[in-house]
Short mmCIF file of C-alpha atoms in Angstrom, two decimals:
data_model
loop_
_atom_site.label_atom_id
_atom_site.label_comp_id
_atom_site.label_asym_id
_atom_site.label_seq_id
_atom_site.Cartn_x
_atom_site.Cartn_y
_atom_site.Cartn_z
CA GLU A 7 6.75 -12.50 -63.65
CA PRO A 8 5.96 -13.26 -59.99
CA GLU A 9 3.07 -11.34 -58.50
CA VAL A 10 1.16 -10.86 -55.29
CA THR A 11 -2.23 -12.56 -55.30
CA GLN A 12 -5.24 -11.91 -53.10
CA THR A 13 -8.44 -13.80 -52.41
CA PRO A 14 -11.30 -13.25 -52.56
CA SER A 15 -11.58 -10.44 -55.07
CA HIS A 16 -14.83 -9.31 -53.47
CA GLN A 17 -16.20 -10.14 -50.04
CA VAL A 18 -19.63 -9.15 -48.81
CA THR A 19 -20.37 -9.54 -45.13
CA GLN A 20 -22.83 -8.47 -42.48
CA MET A 21 -21.84 -5.93 -39.87
CA GLY A 22 -20.40 -7.65 -36.82
CA GLN A 23 -19.14 -10.67 -38.72
CA GLU A 24 -15.51 -11.72 -38.87
CA VAL A 25 -13.70 -11.69 -42.20
CA ILE A 26 -10.32 -13.02 -43.25
CA LEU A 27 -8.62 -11.57 -46.29
CA ARG A 28 -5.91 -13.68 -47.80
CA CYS A 29 -2.75 -12.81 -49.64
CA VAL A 30 0.06 -14.80 -51.19
CA PRO A 31 3.12 -12.54 -51.37
CA ILE A 32 5.92 -12.96 -53.88
CA SER A 33 7.78 -16.07 -52.81
CA ASN A 34 11.21 -14.67 -51.93
CA HIS A 35 9.89 -11.53 -50.26
CA LEU A 36 10.35 -11.02 -46.55
CA TYR A 37 8.27 -7.93 -45.75
CA PHE A 38 4.51 -7.87 -45.96
CA TYR A 39 1.98 -5.07 -45.76
CA TRP A 40 -1.69 -4.30 -45.72
CA TYR A 41 -3.17 -1.06 -47.03
CA ARG A 42 -6.73 0.17 -47.23
CA GLN A 43 -8.47 2.44 -49.73
CA ILE A 44 -11.93 3.69 -48.94
CA LEU A 45 -13.78 4.44 -52.18
CA GLY A 46 -12.72 7.78 -53.60
CA GLN A 47 -9.97 8.31 -51.05
CA LYS A 48 -6.25 7.75 -50.92
CA VAL A 49 -4.51 4.54 -50.05
CA GLU A 50 -3.69 4.29 -46.34
CA PHE A 51 -1.11 2.15 -44.59
CA LEU A 52 -2.46 -0.35 -42.08
CA VAL A 53 0.36 -2.61 -40.98
CA SER A 54 3.74 -4.04 -41.87
CA PHE A 55 4.97 -7.50 -40.92
CA TYR A 56 8.45 -8.98 -40.83
CA ASN A 57 9.96 -12.04 -39.23
CA ASN A 58 6.58 -13.20 -37.97
CA GLU A 59 5.73 -10.06 -36.10
CA ILE A 60 4.25 -6.63 -36.69
CA SER A 61 6.93 -4.04 -37.44
CA GLU A 62 4.66 -1.03 -37.56
CA LYS A 63 0.96 -0.30 -37.52
CA SER A 64 -1.15 2.77 -38.08
CA GLU A 65 -3.82 4.16 -35.79
CA ILE A 66 -6.40 2.59 -38.08
CA PHE A 67 -5.11 -0.85 -37.13
CA ASP A 68 -6.91 -1.21 -33.82
CA ASP A 69 -7.74 -4.29 -31.77
CA GLN A 70 -10.32 -5.39 -34.33
CA PHE A 71 -7.54 -6.12 -36.80
CA SER A 72 -4.94 -8.83 -36.73
CA VAL A 73 -2.45 -10.28 -39.17
CA GLU A 74 -0.94 -13.69 -39.42
CA ARG A 75 1.36 -15.71 -41.57
CA PRO A 76 -0.08 -19.15 -40.88
CA ASP A 77 2.25 -21.03 -43.22
CA GLY A 78 5.14 -20.33 -45.55
CA SER A 79 3.06 -18.70 -48.25
CA ASN A 80 -0.10 -17.03 -46.97
CA PHE A 81 -0.44 -13.69 -45.21
CA THR A 82 -3.84 -12.90 -43.77
CA LEU A 83 -5.70 -9.89 -42.44
CA LYS A 84 -8.53 -10.62 -40.02
CA ILE A 85 -11.19 -8.15 -39.01
CA ARG A 86 -12.91 -9.53 -35.93
CA SER A 87 -16.18 -7.65 -35.91
CA THR A 88 -16.71 -5.68 -39.08
CA LYS A 89 -18.21 -2.21 -39.11
CA LEU A 90 -19.82 -0.33 -41.96
CA GLU A 91 -16.79 1.94 -42.19
CA ASP A 92 -14.54 -1.06 -42.85
CA SER A 93 -15.97 -1.19 -46.37
CA ALA A 94 -12.97 -0.52 -48.59
CA MET A 95 -10.47 -2.00 -50.96
CA TYR A 96 -7.76 -3.84 -49.08
CA PHE A 97 -4.38 -4.22 -50.72
CA CYS A 98 -1.66 -6.61 -49.71
CA ALA A 99 1.91 -5.77 -50.69
CA SER A 100 5.27 -7.41 -50.30
CA SER A 101 8.87 -6.39 -50.70
CA ALA A 102 12.22 -8.13 -50.72
CA GLY A 103 15.29 -7.12 -48.82
CA THR A 104 15.33 -3.82 -47.07
CA LEU A 105 12.43 -2.08 -45.42
CA ILE A 106 12.39 0.64 -48.05
CA ASP A 107 12.60 -1.61 -51.04
CA THR A 108 9.89 -1.44 -53.68
CA GLN A 109 6.56 -2.76 -52.51
CA TYR A 110 4.58 -4.76 -55.03
CA PHE A 111 0.84 -4.68 -54.62
CA GLY A 112 -1.75 -7.36 -55.10
CA PRO A 113 -4.97 -6.76 -57.04
CA GLY A 114 -6.92 -6.00 -53.88
CA THR A 115 -9.97 -7.39 -52.12
CA ARG A 116 -13.09 -5.29 -52.16
CA LEU A 117 -14.79 -5.63 -48.80
CA THR A 118 -18.42 -4.59 -48.53
CA VAL A 119 -19.97 -4.50 -45.07
CA LEU A 120 -23.77 -4.37 -45.01
CA ALA B 27 4.02 15.52 -40.61
CA GLN B 28 4.76 13.50 -43.67
CA THR B 29 2.44 14.35 -46.52
CA VAL B 30 2.14 14.08 -50.25
CA THR B 31 0.28 16.72 -52.24
CA GLN B 32 -1.03 16.21 -55.73
CA SER B 33 -2.51 19.52 -56.77
CA GLN B 34 -4.28 18.29 -59.91
CA PRO B 35 -7.33 16.18 -59.00
CA GLU B 36 -8.15 15.52 -62.64
CA MET B 37 -6.54 16.05 -66.05
CA SER B 38 -7.43 15.29 -69.65
CA VAL B 39 -5.11 15.20 -72.64
CA GLN B 40 -5.34 14.04 -76.22
CA GLU B 41 -3.79 10.76 -77.21
CA ALA B 42 -0.11 11.09 -78.25
CA GLU B 43 0.35 14.30 -76.28
CA THR B 44 2.75 14.71 -73.37
CA VAL B 45 1.35 15.27 -69.91
CA THR B 46 2.99 16.14 -66.61
CA LEU B 47 1.50 15.26 -63.24
CA SER B 48 2.75 17.26 -60.30
CA CYS B 49 3.59 16.09 -56.82
CA THR B 50 5.17 17.67 -53.79
CA TYR B 51 5.94 15.98 -50.56
CA ASP B 52 7.10 16.83 -47.11
CA THR B 53 9.58 14.87 -45.08
CA SER B 54 12.41 15.60 -42.72
CA GLU B 55 14.31 12.52 -43.79
CA ASN B 56 17.26 12.58 -46.13
CA ASN B 57 17.03 9.04 -47.44
CA TYR B 58 13.76 7.81 -48.90
CA TYR B 59 12.23 6.45 -52.07
CA LEU B 60 9.64 8.04 -54.28
CA PHE B 61 7.11 6.27 -56.45
CA TRP B 62 4.39 6.80 -58.95
CA TYR B 63 1.68 4.15 -58.92
CA LYS B 64 -1.01 3.75 -61.53
CA GLN B 65 -4.50 2.52 -60.61
CA PRO B 66 -6.65 1.66 -63.63
CA PRO B 67 -10.41 1.06 -63.32
CA SER B 68 -9.66 -2.48 -62.15
CA ARG B 69 -8.27 -0.73 -59.02
CA GLN B 70 -5.05 -2.72 -59.07
CA MET B 71 -1.99 -0.73 -57.94
CA ILE B 72 0.74 -0.87 -60.56
CA LEU B 73 4.21 0.54 -60.00
CA VAL B 74 5.06 2.96 -62.80
CA ILE B 75 8.42 4.35 -61.76
CA ARG B 76 10.66 4.68 -58.74
CA GLN B 77 13.32 7.16 -57.67
CA GLU B 78 15.87 6.89 -54.90
CA ALA B 79 16.23 10.22 -53.13
CA TYR B 80 20.00 9.96 -52.94
CA LYS B 81 20.28 9.75 -56.73
CA GLN B 82 20.38 13.00 -58.63
CA GLN B 83 19.67 11.43 -61.99
CA ASN B 84 16.00 11.39 -62.87
CA ALA B 85 14.48 7.94 -63.34
CA THR B 86 13.04 6.96 -66.70
CA GLU B 87 10.97 3.98 -67.73
CA ASN B 88 10.11 3.92 -71.42
CA ARG B 89 7.52 6.70 -71.94
CA PHE B 90 7.53 7.63 -68.27
CA SER B 91 10.06 9.93 -66.67
CA VAL B 92 10.28 12.00 -63.53
CA ASN B 93 11.59 15.41 -62.65
CA PHE B 94 12.96 15.06 -59.15
CA GLN B 95 13.87 18.26 -57.36
CA LYS B 96 15.00 17.22 -53.91
CA ALA B 97 15.53 20.67 -52.47
CA ALA B 98 12.06 21.71 -53.58
CA LYS B 99 10.62 18.31 -52.55
CA SER B 100 9.01 18.00 -55.93
CA PHE B 101 8.53 14.80 -57.91
CA SER B 102 6.59 15.21 -61.13
CA LEU B 103 5.75 12.48 -63.62
CA LYS B 104 5.95 13.05 -67.35
CA ILE B 105 4.12 10.72 -69.72
CA SER B 106 5.25 11.08 -73.32
CA ASP B 107 3.25 9.95 -76.34
CA SER B 108 0.26 9.24 -74.11
CA GLN B 109 -1.87 6.21 -74.94
CA LEU B 110 -5.50 5.33 -74.21
CA GLY B 111 -4.27 2.67 -71.81
CA ASP B 112 -2.67 5.35 -69.68
CA THR B 113 -6.12 6.40 -68.51
CA ALA B 114 -6.06 5.77 -64.76
CA MET B 115 -5.65 7.25 -61.34
CA TYR B 116 -2.03 8.12 -60.61
CA PHE B 117 -0.71 8.19 -57.07
CA CYS B 118 2.51 9.82 -56.00
CA ALA B 119 4.05 8.23 -52.92
CA PHE B 120 7.15 8.08 -50.83
CA THR B 121 8.37 5.56 -48.35
CA ARG B 122 10.31 5.64 -45.16
CA ASP B 123 10.81 2.78 -42.76
CA ASP B 124 7.90 0.40 -43.03
CA LYS B 125 5.27 2.24 -44.94
CA ILE B 126 4.34 4.06 -48.10
CA ILE B 127 2.60 7.41 -47.81
CA PHE B 128 0.32 8.20 -50.71
CA GLY B 129 -1.11 11.37 -52.17
CA LYS B 130 -4.78 11.68 -53.00
CA GLY B 131 -4.17 10.96 -56.66
CA THR B 132 -4.65 12.57 -60.05
CA ARG B 133 -7.29 11.12 -62.35
CA LEU B 134 -5.87 11.16 -65.87
CA HIS B 135 -8.08 10.80 -68.94
CA ILE B 136 -6.46 10.16 -72.31
CA LEU B 137 -8.86 11.24 -75.03
CA PRO B 138 -8.94 9.59 -78.46
#
């Protein structure tokens, strides 16, 4: 069964450093998403992406964040200058067809900012 | 505001028992989708069951079923014949437009 994959599974970085989290969505999906879950808290929407542009973003997704689909398979989330409060689990998701179709989640990347 | 409320932060039941997790949500939309996601200790998000708001029939998926009450904006999950592998965090969620809105979750322990 096709699945969303994410790399790395765990990333440790120093505050102020740039990180890139990578995702490979399900191959025939057209809509891509990033969510964040701070430890012990609920999952929060960050951004959605369709047709090579951002469709919607939350207030969390400030200028430090960017997303890109550099080729036909990868979908990346870049944090330009990490802060301690960026430490969280980051989930990529993808969906086929309509905007409100089922979103399938990847296994997540645990980001630790020291 | 669009919110999801899960009033049970934590629950424990014996293996093979039936357990119901409650969820209420608030939206002004008429067309949306509702989900229950399971998050085991590995922290992966696994879709358990989905319900389209325009369908009156409650969704079922093997041992998992929902009780969807649209007027009351209630969407509870029933797990029958619970198994040890059901131990996880369960998130109720609904989606509109481009995003999923999650509740804070219910931590479910299945006891041997």
